[in-house]
mmCIF file of C-alpha atoms in Angstrom:
data_model
loop_
_atom_site.group_PDB
_atom_site.id
_atom_site.type_symbol
_atom_site.label_atom_id
_atom_site.label_comp_id
_atom_site.label_asym_id
_atom_site.label_seq_id
_atom_site.Cartn_x
_atom_site.Cartn_y
_atom_site.Cartn_z
ATOM 1 C CA MET A 924 0.034 0.013 0.086
ATOM 2 C CA ALA A 925 2.497 2.476 0.888
ATOM 3 C CA SER A 926 4.789 1.330 -2.527
ATOM 4 C CA ASN A 927 1.570 2.133 -4.287
ATOM 5 C CA SER A 928 1.020 5.584 -2.121
ATOM 6 C CA ILE A 929 4.385 6.503 -4.005
ATOM 7 C CA LYS A 930 4.210 5.683 -7.188
ATOM 8 C CA GLU A 931 0.964 7.896 -7.058
ATOM 9 C CA ASP A 932 2.568 10.718 -5.314
ATOM 10 C CA THR A 933 5.212 10.862 -7.899
ATOM 11 C CA ILE A 934 2.673 10.484 -11.111
ATOM 12 C CA THR A 935 0.643 13.417 -9.758
ATOM 13 C CA ALA A 936 4.425 15.401 -9.399
ATOM 14 C CA HIS A 937 5.100 14.205 -12.824
ATOM 15 C CA SER A 938 1.966 15.519 -13.820
ATOM 16 C CA VAL A 939 1.920 19.003 -12.022
ATOM 17 C CA GLU A 940 5.828 19.134 -13.434
ATOM 18 C CA GLN A 941 4.530 18.712 -17.186
ATOM 19 C CA ASP A 942 1.855 21.047 -16.769
ATOM 20 C CA THR A 943 4.412 23.876 -15.506
ATOM 21 C CA HIS A 944 6.101 23.170 -18.263
ATOM 22 C CA ILE A 945 3.488 23.143 -20.524
ATOM 23 C CA VAL A 946 2.348 26.445 -19.729
ATOM 24 C CA GLU A 947 6.090 27.592 -20.005
ATOM 25 C CA HIS A 948 6.274 27.033 -23.301
ATOM 26 C CA GLU A 949 2.781 28.819 -23.977
ATOM 27 C CA GLN A 950 4.382 32.089 -22.415
ATOM 28 C CA ALA A 951 7.239 31.157 -24.913
ATOM 29 C CA GLN A 952 5.131 31.051 -28.383
ATOM 30 C CA ASN A 953 3.879 33.904 -27.106
ATOM 31 C CA VAL A 954 6.774 36.147 -27.037
ATOM 32 C CA GLU A 955 7.692 34.106 -30.619
ATOM 33 C CA LYS A 956 4.640 35.507 -31.775
ATOM 34 C CA SER A 957 5.510 38.910 -31.082
ATOM 35 C CA ASN A 958 8.847 37.929 -33.329
ATOM 36 C CA SER A 959 6.795 36.579 -35.894
ATOM 37 C CA ASN A 960 7.531 39.414 -38.467
ATOM 38 C CA SER A 961 11.563 39.349 -37.881
ATOM 39 C CA SER A 962 11.586 35.663 -38.787
ATOM 40 C CA ALA A 963 9.286 35.670 -41.692
ATOM 41 C CA ASN A 964 12.092 35.876 -43.963
ATOM 42 C CA ALA A 965 13.418 32.266 -42.195
ATOM 43 C CA SER A 966 15.636 29.940 -44.068
ATOM 44 C CA SER A 967 13.162 26.429 -44.728
ATOM 45 C CA GLN A 968 15.328 24.943 -41.982
ATOM 46 C CA GLN A 969 14.987 27.580 -39.309
ATOM 47 C CA GLN A 970 10.880 27.421 -40.005
ATOM 48 C CA LEU A 971 10.700 23.949 -39.778
ATOM 49 C CA LEU A 972 13.010 23.851 -36.662
ATOM 50 C CA GLY A 973 9.852 27.072 -35.541
ATOM 51 C CA PHE A 974 7.189 24.085 -36.183
ATOM 52 C CA ALA A 975 9.324 21.386 -34.311
ATOM 53 C CA LYS A 976 9.380 24.137 -30.691
ATOM 54 C CA LYS A 977 5.767 24.907 -31.417
ATOM 55 C CA PHE A 978 4.743 21.264 -31.317
ATOM 56 C CA SER A 979 6.715 20.233 -29.082
ATOM 57 C CA LEU A 980 8.409 17.555 -31.825
ATOM 58 C CA ASP A 981 11.919 18.929 -31.288
ATOM 59 C CA ALA A 982 13.503 16.362 -29.016
ATOM 60 C CA GLN A 983 15.941 14.900 -31.737
ATOM 61 C CA PHE A 984 17.174 18.549 -32.485
ATOM 62 C CA LEU A 985 18.715 18.143 -28.728
ATOM 63 C CA PRO A 986 21.705 15.864 -27.267
ATOM 64 C CA GLU A 987 20.014 12.598 -26.258
ATOM 65 C CA SER A 988 21.187 13.966 -22.456
ATOM 66 C CA LYS A 989 18.628 17.047 -22.974
ATOM 67 C CA GLN A 990 15.764 14.624 -24.373
ATOM 68 C CA ALA A 991 12.853 14.158 -22.591
ATOM 69 C CA PRO A 992 11.250 10.621 -21.934
ATOM 70 C CA LEU A 993 9.298 9.932 -25.216
ATOM 71 C CA GLU A 994 6.166 9.351 -23.029
ATOM 72 C CA ASP A 995 6.693 12.484 -21.300
ATOM 73 C CA ARG A 996 7.139 14.177 -25.492
ATOM 74 C CA ALA A 997 3.861 12.371 -26.278
ATOM 75 C CA TYR A 998 2.479 13.677 -23.054
ATOM 76 C CA ARG A 999 3.166 17.313 -23.388
ATOM 77 C CA ARG A 1000 2.275 17.414 -27.371
ATOM 78 C CA LYS A 1001 -0.478 17.001 -26.602
ATOM 79 C CA LYS A 1002 -1.760 18.622 -23.324
ATOM 80 C CA LEU A 1003 -0.339 22.010 -25.925
ATOM 81 C CA ASP A 1004 -2.838 20.504 -28.804
ATOM 82 C CA GLU A 1005 -5.334 20.543 -26.150
ATOM 83 C CA LEU A 1006 -4.095 23.987 -24.935
ATOM 84 C CA ARG A 1007 -4.104 25.391 -28.626
ATOM 85 C CA GLN A 1008 -7.633 24.358 -29.529
ATOM 86 C CA GLN A 1009 -9.052 25.483 -26.084
ATOM 87 C CA LYS A 1010 -7.990 29.068 -27.322
ATOM 88 C CA ASN A 1011 -8.883 28.581 -30.303
ATOM 89 C CA MET A 1012 -12.568 27.637 -29.594
ATOM 90 C CA GLU A 1013 -13.060 30.565 -27.182
ATOM 91 C CA GLU A 1014 -11.758 33.198 -29.948
ATOM 92 C CA ILE A 1015 -14.174 32.120 -32.000
ATOM 93 C CA MET A 1016 -16.786 32.036 -29.462
ATOM 94 C CA LEU A 1017 -16.055 35.528 -28.439
ATOM 95 C CA ARG A 1018 -16.007 36.776 -32.169
ATOM 96 C CA ALA A 1019 -19.303 34.853 -32.943
ATOM 97 C CA ALA A 1020 -21.081 37.075 -30.218
ATOM 98 C CA GLN A 1021 -20.197 40.254 -32.136
ATOM 99 C CA TYR A 1022 -21.919 39.181 -34.464
ATOM 100 C CA CYS A 1023 -25.098 37.934 -32.585
ATOM 101 C CA SER A 1024 -28.069 40.192 -31.368
ATOM 102 C CA ASP A 1025 -30.029 40.521 -28.023
ATOM 103 C CA ALA A 1026 -33.647 39.392 -29.721
ATOM 104 C CA THR A 1027 -35.434 37.041 -29.172
ATOM 105 C CA ILE A 1028 -35.519 33.778 -31.925
ATOM 106 C CA THR A 1029 -38.328 31.464 -32.050
ATOM 107 C CA ASP A 1030 -35.984 28.619 -33.322
ATOM 108 C CA ARG A 1031 -32.632 26.994 -31.703
ATOM 109 C CA ALA A 1032 -29.954 25.758 -32.812
ATOM 110 C CA ASP A 1033 -29.055 21.811 -32.672
ATOM 111 C CA GLN A 1034 -26.823 20.864 -30.192
ATOM 112 C CA ASP A 1035 -25.505 18.262 -32.310
ATOM 113 C CA TRP A 1036 -24.459 20.505 -35.116
ATOM 114 C CA PHE A 1037 -22.715 22.594 -33.068
ATOM 115 C CA SER A 1038 -20.893 19.877 -31.416
ATOM 116 C CA HIS A 1039 -19.845 18.770 -35.051
ATOM 117 C CA PHE A 1040 -18.839 22.519 -35.757
ATOM 118 C CA VAL A 1041 -16.459 22.386 -32.259
ATOM 119 C CA ARG A 1042 -14.926 19.537 -33.734
ATOM 120 C CA LEU A 1043 -14.238 20.905 -37.143
ATOM 121 C CA ALA A 1044 -13.237 24.454 -36.157
ATOM 122 C CA GLU A 1045 -11.201 24.358 -33.134
ATOM 123 C CA GLY A 1046 -8.268 23.312 -35.368
ATOM 124 C CA ILE A 1047 -8.343 26.837 -37.021
ATOM 125 C CA SER A 1048 -5.479 29.409 -35.316
ATOM 126 C CA ASN A 1049 -5.627 31.541 -38.610
ATOM 127 C CA LYS A 1050 -7.549 34.714 -37.821
ATOM 128 C CA THR A 1051 -9.228 35.422 -40.905
ATOM 129 C CA MET A 1052 -10.532 32.008 -41.104
ATOM 130 C CA GLN A 1053 -11.472 32.494 -36.726
ATOM 131 C CA ASN A 1054 -13.854 35.088 -38.051
ATOM 132 C CA LEU A 1055 -15.494 33.641 -40.942
ATOM 133 C CA TRP A 1056 -16.093 30.283 -38.433
ATOM 134 C CA ALA A 1057 -17.185 32.271 -35.873
ATOM 135 C CA LYS A 1058 -19.779 34.085 -38.554
ATOM 136 C CA ILE A 1059 -20.911 30.293 -39.625
ATOM 137 C CA LEU A 1060 -21.739 30.063 -35.770
ATOM 138 C CA ALA A 1061 -23.803 33.632 -35.422
ATOM 139 C CA GLY A 1062 -25.358 32.684 -38.846
ATOM 140 C CA GLU A 1063 -26.922 29.294 -37.443
ATOM 141 C CA ILE A 1064 -27.429 30.275 -33.603
ATOM 142 C CA SER A 1065 -29.643 33.325 -35.260
ATOM 143 C CA HIS A 1066 -31.286 31.147 -37.854
ATOM 144 C CA PRO A 1067 -31.135 27.190 -37.759
ATOM 145 C CA GLY A 1068 -30.777 25.503 -40.957
ATOM 146 C CA SER A 1069 -28.438 28.193 -42.296
ATOM 147 C CA TYR A 1070 -25.183 26.078 -43.106
ATOM 148 C CA SER A 1071 -25.523 22.435 -43.498
ATOM 149 C CA LEU A 1072 -22.876 19.624 -42.174
ATOM 150 C CA LYS A 1073 -21.886 18.971 -45.803
ATOM 151 C CA THR A 1074 -21.120 22.901 -46.108
ATOM 152 C CA LEU A 1075 -18.929 23.020 -42.615
ATOM 153 C CA GLN A 1076 -16.924 20.143 -43.885
ATOM 154 C CA MET A 1077 -15.715 21.192 -46.911
ATOM 155 C CA PHE A 1078 -15.331 24.399 -45.767
ATOM 156 C CA ARG A 1079 -13.000 22.990 -43.405
ATOM 157 C CA THR A 1080 -10.972 21.531 -45.965
ATOM 158 C CA MET A 1081 -10.422 25.772 -47.746
ATOM 159 C CA SER A 1082 -7.439 27.486 -47.690
ATOM 160 C CA ILE A 1083 -7.187 31.264 -46.873
ATOM 161 C CA THR A 1084 -6.522 31.392 -50.290
ATOM 162 C CA GLU A 1085 -9.356 29.986 -51.861
ATOM 163 C CA ALA A 1086 -11.907 31.985 -49.469
ATOM 164 C CA LYS A 1087 -10.262 34.572 -50.694
ATOM 165 C CA LEU A 1088 -10.977 33.466 -54.043
ATOM 166 C CA LEU A 1089 -14.709 33.131 -52.483
ATOM 167 C CA ALA A 1090 -14.998 36.515 -51.758
ATOM 168 C CA LYS A 1091 -13.851 37.692 -55.121
ATOM 169 C CA ALA A 1092 -16.290 35.675 -57.070
ATOM 170 C CA CYS A 1093 -18.990 37.170 -54.774
ATOM 171 C CA SER A 1094 -18.036 40.410 -54.889
ATOM 172 C CA LEU A 1095 -18.849 39.854 -59.574
ATOM 173 C CA ALA A 1096 -22.022 37.934 -58.221
ATOM 174 C CA VAL A 1097 -25.352 39.171 -59.019
ATOM 175 C CA SER A 1098 -28.151 37.135 -57.226
ATOM 176 C CA ASP A 1099 -32.087 37.019 -56.539
ATOM 177 C CA CYS A 1100 -33.268 38.880 -53.764
ATOM 178 C CA ARG A 1101 -32.647 36.172 -51.013
ATOM 179 C CA LYS A 1102 -29.507 35.268 -52.402
ATOM 180 C CA LYS A 1103 -30.758 31.891 -52.905
ATOM 181 C CA ASN A 1104 -29.978 31.728 -56.479
ATOM 182 C CA ILE A 1105 -26.333 33.326 -56.862
ATOM 183 C CA ARG A 1106 -24.422 33.354 -60.104
ATOM 184 C CA VAL A 1107 -21.161 35.243 -62.071
ATOM 185 C CA ILE A 1108 -22.442 36.354 -65.466
ATOM 186 C CA SER A 1109 -20.154 35.545 -68.157
ATOM 187 C CA GLY A 1110 -22.049 37.078 -71.577
ATOM 188 C CA GLY A 1111 -24.820 36.918 -73.666
ATOM 189 C CA TYR A 1112 -25.778 35.603 -77.532
ATOM 190 C CA GLN A 1113 -28.315 36.255 -78.886
ATOM 191 C CA ILE A 1114 -29.986 32.605 -80.801
ATOM 192 C CA PRO A 1115 -28.667 32.384 -84.214
ATOM 193 C CA LYS A 1116 -31.005 31.936 -86.951
ATOM 194 C CA PHE A 1117 -30.833 33.093 -90.550
ATOM 195 C CA PHE A 1118 -30.742 36.424 -90.806
ATOM 196 C CA ASN A 1119 -28.355 36.927 -87.862
ATOM 197 C CA PHE A 1120 -25.876 33.811 -88.560
ATOM 198 C CA PHE A 1121 -23.402 36.281 -89.554
ATOM 199 C CA ASN A 1122 -23.288 38.691 -87.260
ATOM 200 C CA ARG A 1123 -20.306 38.879 -85.605
ATOM 201 C CA GLN A 1124 -22.039 40.855 -82.450
ATOM 202 C CA ARG A 1125 -24.307 37.891 -81.943
ATOM 203 C CA GLN A 1126 -22.174 36.760 -79.230
ATOM 204 C CA GLN A 1127 -20.653 38.567 -76.390
ATOM 205 C CA ARG A 1128 -18.151 37.479 -73.686
ATOM 206 C CA LEU A 1129 -17.266 39.015 -70.667
ATOM 207 C CA ASP A 1130 -13.509 39.349 -69.893
ATOM 208 C CA LEU A 1131 -13.671 37.743 -65.823
ATOM 209 C CA ASN A 1132 -10.182 37.202 -66.294
ATOM 210 C CA GLN A 1133 -9.902 41.272 -65.861
ATOM 211 C CA ALA A 1134 -11.849 40.982 -63.301
ATOM 212 C CA GLY A 1135 -9.260 39.600 -61.455
ATOM 213 C CA LEU A 1136 -11.557 35.911 -61.890
ATOM 214 C CA SER A 1137 -9.753 33.544 -64.192
ATOM 215 C CA TYR A 1138 -11.003 30.413 -65.666
ATOM 216 C CA ALA A 1139 -8.188 28.791 -63.759
ATOM 217 C CA ASP A 1140 -9.928 30.255 -60.322
ATOM 218 C CA ILE A 1141 -13.126 28.579 -62.179
ATOM 219 C CA LEU A 1142 -12.265 25.193 -61.815
ATOM 220 C CA THR A 1143 -10.496 25.906 -58.254
ATOM 221 C CA LEU A 1144 -13.598 26.621 -57.059
ATOM 222 C CA ALA A 1145 -15.544 24.001 -59.007
ATOM 223 C CA ASP A 1146 -12.670 21.772 -57.212
ATOM 224 C CA ASN A 1147 -14.481 23.236 -54.177
ATOM 225 C CA HIS A 1148 -18.192 22.401 -55.193
ATOM 226 C CA LEU A 1149 -18.350 26.503 -54.728
ATOM 227 C CA VAL A 1150 -19.744 27.185 -58.121
ATOM 228 C CA PHE A 1151 -20.189 24.360 -61.104
ATOM 229 C CA GLU A 1152 -17.745 24.229 -63.333
ATOM 230 C CA GLN A 1153 -19.942 23.979 -66.589
ATOM 231 C CA GLU A 1154 -21.746 27.245 -67.570
ATOM 232 C CA ALA A 1155 -24.937 27.801 -67.612
ATOM 233 C CA GLU A 1156 -27.702 29.929 -69.216
ATOM 234 C CA SER A 1157 -30.986 32.094 -69.196
ATOM 235 C CA HIS A 1158 -34.023 31.411 -70.780
ATOM 236 C CA ALA A 1159 -34.567 32.912 -73.943
ATOM 237 C CA LEU A 1160 -35.922 36.558 -74.123
ATOM 238 C CA ALA A 1161 -38.292 37.882 -75.654
ATOM 239 C CA LYS A 1162 -37.721 42.064 -76.708
ATOM 240 C CA GLY A 1163 -38.230 44.401 -73.862
ATOM 241 C CA GLU A 1164 -38.078 41.037 -71.318
ATOM 242 C CA LYS A 1165 -36.485 41.961 -67.976
ATOM 243 C CA ILE A 1166 -34.582 40.385 -65.893
ATOM 244 C CA GLN A 1167 -33.884 41.960 -62.248
ATOM 245 C CA PHE A 1168 -31.150 40.957 -59.823
ATOM 246 C CA ASN A 1169 -29.380 42.088 -57.258
ATOM 247 C CA TYR A 1170 -25.994 43.116 -57.363
ATOM 248 C CA ASN A 1171 -24.242 42.993 -53.741
ATOM 249 C CA GLY A 1172 -27.068 44.805 -51.854
ATOM 250 C CA LYS A 1173 -27.654 47.377 -55.232
ATOM 251 C CA PRO A 1174 -30.724 46.627 -57.789
ATOM 252 C CA LEU A 1175 -29.232 45.592 -61.369
ATOM 253 C CA SER A 1176 -31.736 44.725 -64.560
ATOM 254 C CA PHE A 1177 -30.960 42.821 -67.741
ATOM 255 C CA THR A 1178 -33.919 44.292 -70.635
ATOM 256 C CA ALA A 1179 -33.377 42.088 -73.641
ATOM 257 C CA LYS A 1180 -32.803 44.605 -76.613
ATOM 258 C CA LYS A 1181 -33.904 42.244 -78.769
ATOM 259 C CA ASN A 1182 -35.738 38.663 -79.108
ATOM 260 C CA ASP A 1183 -34.387 35.286 -77.905
ATOM 261 C CA ALA A 1184 -31.242 37.059 -76.385
ATOM 262 C CA ILE A 1185 -29.768 34.788 -73.613
ATOM 263 C CA LEU A 1186 -27.272 35.435 -70.269
ATOM 264 C CA THR A 1187 -24.528 32.949 -69.264
ATOM 265 C CA PHE A 1188 -23.575 32.292 -66.429
ATOM 266 C CA TYR A 1189 -21.515 30.051 -63.905
ATOM 267 C CA LYS A 1190 -23.920 29.165 -61.335
ATOM 268 C CA PHE A 1191 -23.057 28.218 -57.317
ATOM 269 C CA THR A 1192 -23.712 25.412 -55.544
ATOM 270 C CA PRO A 1193 -25.871 25.056 -52.536
ATOM 271 C CA ILE A 1194 -22.870 25.140 -50.721
ATOM 272 C CA GLY A 1195 -21.063 28.155 -52.525
ATOM 273 C CA THR A 1196 -24.723 29.918 -51.812
ATOM 274 C CA GLU A 1197 -24.649 29.052 -48.174
ATOM 275 C CA LEU A 1198 -21.025 30.050 -47.926
ATOM 276 C CA ALA A 1199 -21.534 33.228 -49.745
ATOM 277 C CA HIS A 1200 -23.390 34.597 -46.710
ATOM 278 C CA LEU A 1201 -20.253 35.314 -45.140
ATOM 279 C CA VAL A 1202 -18.951 37.853 -47.483
ATOM 280 C CA SER A 1203 -19.985 41.475 -47.197
ATOM 281 C CA ASP A 1204 -21.582 42.881 -49.838
ATOM 282 C CA SER A 1205 -18.547 44.726 -52.205
ATOM 283 C CA ILE A 1206 -19.502 46.185 -55.568
ATOM 284 C CA ASP A 1207 -16.861 46.922 -58.289
ATOM 285 C CA ASP A 1208 -17.437 49.505 -60.331
ATOM 286 C CA ASN A 1209 -15.324 48.667 -63.172
ATOM 287 C CA TYR A 1210 -16.216 45.392 -63.582
ATOM 288 C CA LEU A 1211 -20.287 46.719 -63.283
ATOM 289 C CA THR A 1212 -19.002 49.821 -65.893
ATOM 290 C CA THR A 1213 -17.579 46.578 -68.278
ATOM 291 C CA MET A 1214 -20.561 44.318 -68.176
ATOM 292 C CA LYS A 1215 -23.214 47.551 -69.213
ATOM 293 C CA THR A 1216 -20.416 48.419 -72.213
ATOM 294 C CA GLN A 1217 -19.729 44.096 -73.584
ATOM 295 C CA LEU A 1218 -23.396 43.216 -73.126
ATOM 296 C CA ALA A 1219 -25.023 46.696 -74.796
ATOM 297 C CA GLU A 1220 -25.476 44.694 -77.923
ATOM 298 C CA ASN A 1221 -28.166 42.039 -76.685
ATOM 299 C CA PHE A 1222 -29.120 43.627 -73.621
ATOM 300 C CA ILE A 1223 -29.898 47.405 -71.679
ATOM 301 C CA ILE A 1224 -28.170 46.990 -67.984
ATOM 302 C CA GLU A 1225 -29.522 49.375 -65.867
ATOM 303 C CA GLY A 1226 -28.414 49.617 -62.204
#
């Protein structure tokens, strides 16, 4: 019995010592963060060592006499990971609170959805991505059903670069008034017939690349299931028929100047449509002017 008591005390002391090291390590990390700008241009070896230290994987870089036992190193890395996850989620919760209102809501968010959200978001430390996850949480709390679990899973695999690409696509996109059907207009044309077959102005294409969205970007968005890769078309409009859109909070109408005028566009997927609600309205005036000019053969664009 006495030997068991001594063993338990040893384990307890060992745990306290390990926790102390973890806190000290976290404090050291904060110092490292303050110097992150100066180390941004470090060599690949230096950056690798920096990650090794931050994630407690640097033992093999130390003399054997200074290496802690393997079991201790594994315990320390696990605790550091748990601390990072806790800190990440607390940051996201604080940011989400800023997007929530104090108005009473009738529906209650699903607890299972929140549990799934935590598992996916707890590893996010990038501040920009944390902000987007916070918007997702606030949006789901305010309006349950806004973000599906499939959308969460897809968003978890997105990089900050891909998120910025989605924001660029949103800045060029038009939608209906409820932002349910979102599309990036790519051009327009008149259905070919005998009298207009040789008219070179019958079909127009918008240069989306000039607006900052290349075809390669479209393919990247499609790979992330945010837009459909194949272009879609509107129905054939009669002369004088109007289609009303919303362009980032601004009304925008297309009126056909000829019979059988058609708009072409890249349509957002259901996942892309849900995530588009994270992006603030941002009108690109140059793109709007270009669209009015390049599609003027078949449409009058007002807005």
